[in-house]
Every structure is written in C-alpha cells, then in structure tokens.
PDB file of C-alpha atoms and ligand atoms in Angstrom:
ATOM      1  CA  UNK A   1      77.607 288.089 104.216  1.00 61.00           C
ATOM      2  CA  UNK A   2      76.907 284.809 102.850  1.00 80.00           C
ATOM      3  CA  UNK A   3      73.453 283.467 102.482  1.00 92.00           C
ATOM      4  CA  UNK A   4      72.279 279.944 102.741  1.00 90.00           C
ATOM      5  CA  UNK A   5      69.015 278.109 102.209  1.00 83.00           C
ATOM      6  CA  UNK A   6      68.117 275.266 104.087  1.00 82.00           C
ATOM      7  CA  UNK A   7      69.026 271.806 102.773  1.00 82.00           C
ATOM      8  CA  UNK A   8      68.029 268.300 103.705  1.00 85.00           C
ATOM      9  CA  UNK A   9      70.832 266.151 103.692  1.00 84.00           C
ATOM     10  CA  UNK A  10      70.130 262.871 101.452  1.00 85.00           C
ATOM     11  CA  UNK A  11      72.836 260.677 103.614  1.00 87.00           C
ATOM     12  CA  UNK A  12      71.736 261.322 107.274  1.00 90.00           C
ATOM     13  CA  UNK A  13      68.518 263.987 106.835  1.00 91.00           C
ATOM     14  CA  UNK A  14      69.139 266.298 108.759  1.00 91.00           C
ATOM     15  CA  UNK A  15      68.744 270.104 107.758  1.00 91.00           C
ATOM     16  CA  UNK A  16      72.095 271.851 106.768  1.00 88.00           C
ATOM     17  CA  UNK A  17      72.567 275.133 105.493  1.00 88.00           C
ATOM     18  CA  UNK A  18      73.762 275.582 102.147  1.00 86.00           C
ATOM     19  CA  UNK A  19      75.144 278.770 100.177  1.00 89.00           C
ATOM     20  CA  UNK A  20      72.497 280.169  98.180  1.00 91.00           C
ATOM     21  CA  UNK A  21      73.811 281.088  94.531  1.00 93.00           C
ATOM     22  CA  UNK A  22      74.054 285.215  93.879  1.00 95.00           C
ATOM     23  CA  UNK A  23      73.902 286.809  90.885  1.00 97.00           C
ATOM     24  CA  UNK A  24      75.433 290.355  90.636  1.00 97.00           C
ATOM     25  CA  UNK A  25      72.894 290.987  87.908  1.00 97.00           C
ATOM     26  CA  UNK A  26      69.077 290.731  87.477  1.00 97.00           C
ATOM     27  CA  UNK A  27      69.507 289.670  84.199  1.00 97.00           C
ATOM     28  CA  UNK A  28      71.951 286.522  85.223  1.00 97.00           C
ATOM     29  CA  UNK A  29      69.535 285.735  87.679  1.00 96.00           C
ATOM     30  CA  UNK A  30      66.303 285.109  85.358  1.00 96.00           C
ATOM     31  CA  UNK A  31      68.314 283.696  82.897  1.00 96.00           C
ATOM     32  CA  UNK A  32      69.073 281.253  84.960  1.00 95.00           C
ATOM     33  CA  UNK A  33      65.438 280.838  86.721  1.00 94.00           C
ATOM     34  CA  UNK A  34      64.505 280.178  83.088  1.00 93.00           C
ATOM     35  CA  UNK A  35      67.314 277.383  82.622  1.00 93.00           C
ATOM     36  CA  UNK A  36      65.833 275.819  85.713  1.00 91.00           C
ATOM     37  CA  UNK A  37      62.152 276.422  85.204  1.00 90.00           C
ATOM     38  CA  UNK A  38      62.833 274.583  81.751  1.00 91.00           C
ATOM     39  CA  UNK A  39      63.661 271.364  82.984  1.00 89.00           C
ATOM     40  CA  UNK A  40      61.520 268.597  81.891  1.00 86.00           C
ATOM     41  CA  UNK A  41      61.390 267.435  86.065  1.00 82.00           C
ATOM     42  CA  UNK A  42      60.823 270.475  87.374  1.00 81.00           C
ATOM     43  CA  UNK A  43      57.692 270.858  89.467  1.00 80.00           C
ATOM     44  CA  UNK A  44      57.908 274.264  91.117  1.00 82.00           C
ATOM     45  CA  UNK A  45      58.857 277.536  89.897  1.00 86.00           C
ATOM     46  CA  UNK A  46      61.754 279.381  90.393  1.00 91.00           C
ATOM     47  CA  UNK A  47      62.108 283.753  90.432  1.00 93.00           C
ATOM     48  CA  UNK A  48      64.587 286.031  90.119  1.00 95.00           C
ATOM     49  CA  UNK A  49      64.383 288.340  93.130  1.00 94.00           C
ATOM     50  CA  UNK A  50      66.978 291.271  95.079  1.00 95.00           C
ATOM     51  CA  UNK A  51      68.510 289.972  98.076  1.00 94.00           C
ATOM     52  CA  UNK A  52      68.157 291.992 101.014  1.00 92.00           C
ATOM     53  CA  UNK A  53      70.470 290.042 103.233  1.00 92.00           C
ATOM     54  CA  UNK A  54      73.410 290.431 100.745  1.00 94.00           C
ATOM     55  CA  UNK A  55      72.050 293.108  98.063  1.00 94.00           C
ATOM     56  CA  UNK A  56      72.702 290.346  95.562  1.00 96.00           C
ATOM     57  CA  UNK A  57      70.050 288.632  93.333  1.00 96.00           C
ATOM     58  CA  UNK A  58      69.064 284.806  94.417  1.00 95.00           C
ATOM     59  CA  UNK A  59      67.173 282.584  92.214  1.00 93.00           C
ATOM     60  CA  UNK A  60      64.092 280.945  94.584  1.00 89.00           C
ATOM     61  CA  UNK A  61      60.678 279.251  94.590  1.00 84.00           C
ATOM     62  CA  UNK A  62      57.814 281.395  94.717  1.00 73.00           C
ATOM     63  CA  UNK A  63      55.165 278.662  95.726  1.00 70.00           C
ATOM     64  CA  UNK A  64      53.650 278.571  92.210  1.00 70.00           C
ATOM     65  CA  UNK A  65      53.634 275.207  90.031  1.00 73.00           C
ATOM     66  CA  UNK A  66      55.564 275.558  86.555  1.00 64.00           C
ATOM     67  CA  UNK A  67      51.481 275.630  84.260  1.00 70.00           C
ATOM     68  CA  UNK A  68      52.136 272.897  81.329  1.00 69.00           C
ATOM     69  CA  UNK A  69      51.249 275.916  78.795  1.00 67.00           C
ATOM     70  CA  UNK A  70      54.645 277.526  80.017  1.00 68.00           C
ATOM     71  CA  UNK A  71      56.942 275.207  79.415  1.00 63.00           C
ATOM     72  CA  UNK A  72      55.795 274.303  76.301  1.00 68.00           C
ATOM     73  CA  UNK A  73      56.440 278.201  75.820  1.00 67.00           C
ATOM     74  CA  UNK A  74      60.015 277.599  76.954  1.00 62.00           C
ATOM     75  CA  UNK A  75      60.604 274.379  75.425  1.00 63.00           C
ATOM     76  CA  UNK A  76      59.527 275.425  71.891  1.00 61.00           C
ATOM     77  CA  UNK A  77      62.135 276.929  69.488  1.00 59.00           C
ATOM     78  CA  UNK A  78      62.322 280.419  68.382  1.00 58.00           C
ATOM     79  CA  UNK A  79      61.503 281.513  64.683  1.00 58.00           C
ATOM     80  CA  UNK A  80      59.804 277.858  63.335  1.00 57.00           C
ATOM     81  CA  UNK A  81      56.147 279.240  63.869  1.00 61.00           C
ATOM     82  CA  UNK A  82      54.127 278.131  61.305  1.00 60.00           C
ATOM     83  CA  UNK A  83      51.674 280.691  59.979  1.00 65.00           C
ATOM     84  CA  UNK A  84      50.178 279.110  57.043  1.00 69.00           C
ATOM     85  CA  UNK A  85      51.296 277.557  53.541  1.00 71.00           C
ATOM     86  CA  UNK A  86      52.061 280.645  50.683  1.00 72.00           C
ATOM     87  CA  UNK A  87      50.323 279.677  47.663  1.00 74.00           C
ATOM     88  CA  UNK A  88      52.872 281.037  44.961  1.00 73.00           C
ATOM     89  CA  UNK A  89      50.707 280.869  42.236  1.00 76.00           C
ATOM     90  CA  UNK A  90      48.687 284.276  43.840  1.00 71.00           C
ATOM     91  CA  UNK A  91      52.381 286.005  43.090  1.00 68.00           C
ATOM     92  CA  UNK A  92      51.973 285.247  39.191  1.00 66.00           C
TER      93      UNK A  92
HETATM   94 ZN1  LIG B 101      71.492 287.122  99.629  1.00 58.31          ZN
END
C-alpha cells in the first residue's frame, strides 16, 4: 500500500493526496531529513520515522522549528575547527 500526505494544490487549492517518499532503510531516511533540514529556507523540521501503514520509513515534520544553533551545526564543515594557534618555538 501506497501512502500519501496531503497536498495543497498551488493552481486551484484544493487538497490532493500525494505519495509520500519511503525509504527501505532508516539510515536513507535521516540522511535525507538532514539534506532537507539543511536548507537555508527551511522553517520546520523534518524526522526520520517507521511507517506503520507500509512498514517503510517516511521522512515528516515533527512540529518543532529547525533552532538557528542547528543549522549552523549542519551547515558548518567537518574537520576546519580551529583549536588554537601552535607556537612552534615551544617544540625547540
Ligand atoms: Zn508508509
């Protein structure tokens, strides 16, 4: 079975259904909440979590607003942390 999540449509508004992505893995599925909680536009975040309808895993809001100190988590890049200048002359 097929599940859908309701959809506003932005030519005549009125509320379609349309197929909700499934994952086959946990895994796919946060990687992918983390693409989309990432976004510089994105205003509400988005969870992994196990389908019961289809046994699958869906990617979905969970009512809580993306906090600014996680996405600049997300946004910074791995391994550039600056700890502190070496002074070289303590290795003489
Ligand atoms: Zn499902």
């Amino acid at each position: 079975m097929d599940c859908t999540t309701k959809f506003v449509d932005r030519v005549n508004g009125q509320l379609i259904d349309k197929p909700k992505r499934a994952f086959d893995t946990n895994e796919q599925a946060i990687s992918h909440a983390k693409m989309v909680n990432a976004l510089p536009d994105r205003k509400f975040k988005v969870v992994a979590y196990k389908c019961k309808t289809c046994f699958k895993f869906h990617v979905g809001r969970n009512g809580n607003n993306i906090t600014d100190k996680e996405k600049d988590k997300w946004n910074k890049p791995k391994g550039f942390t600056i700890v502190g200048k070496i002074d070289l002359n303590k290795f003489k």
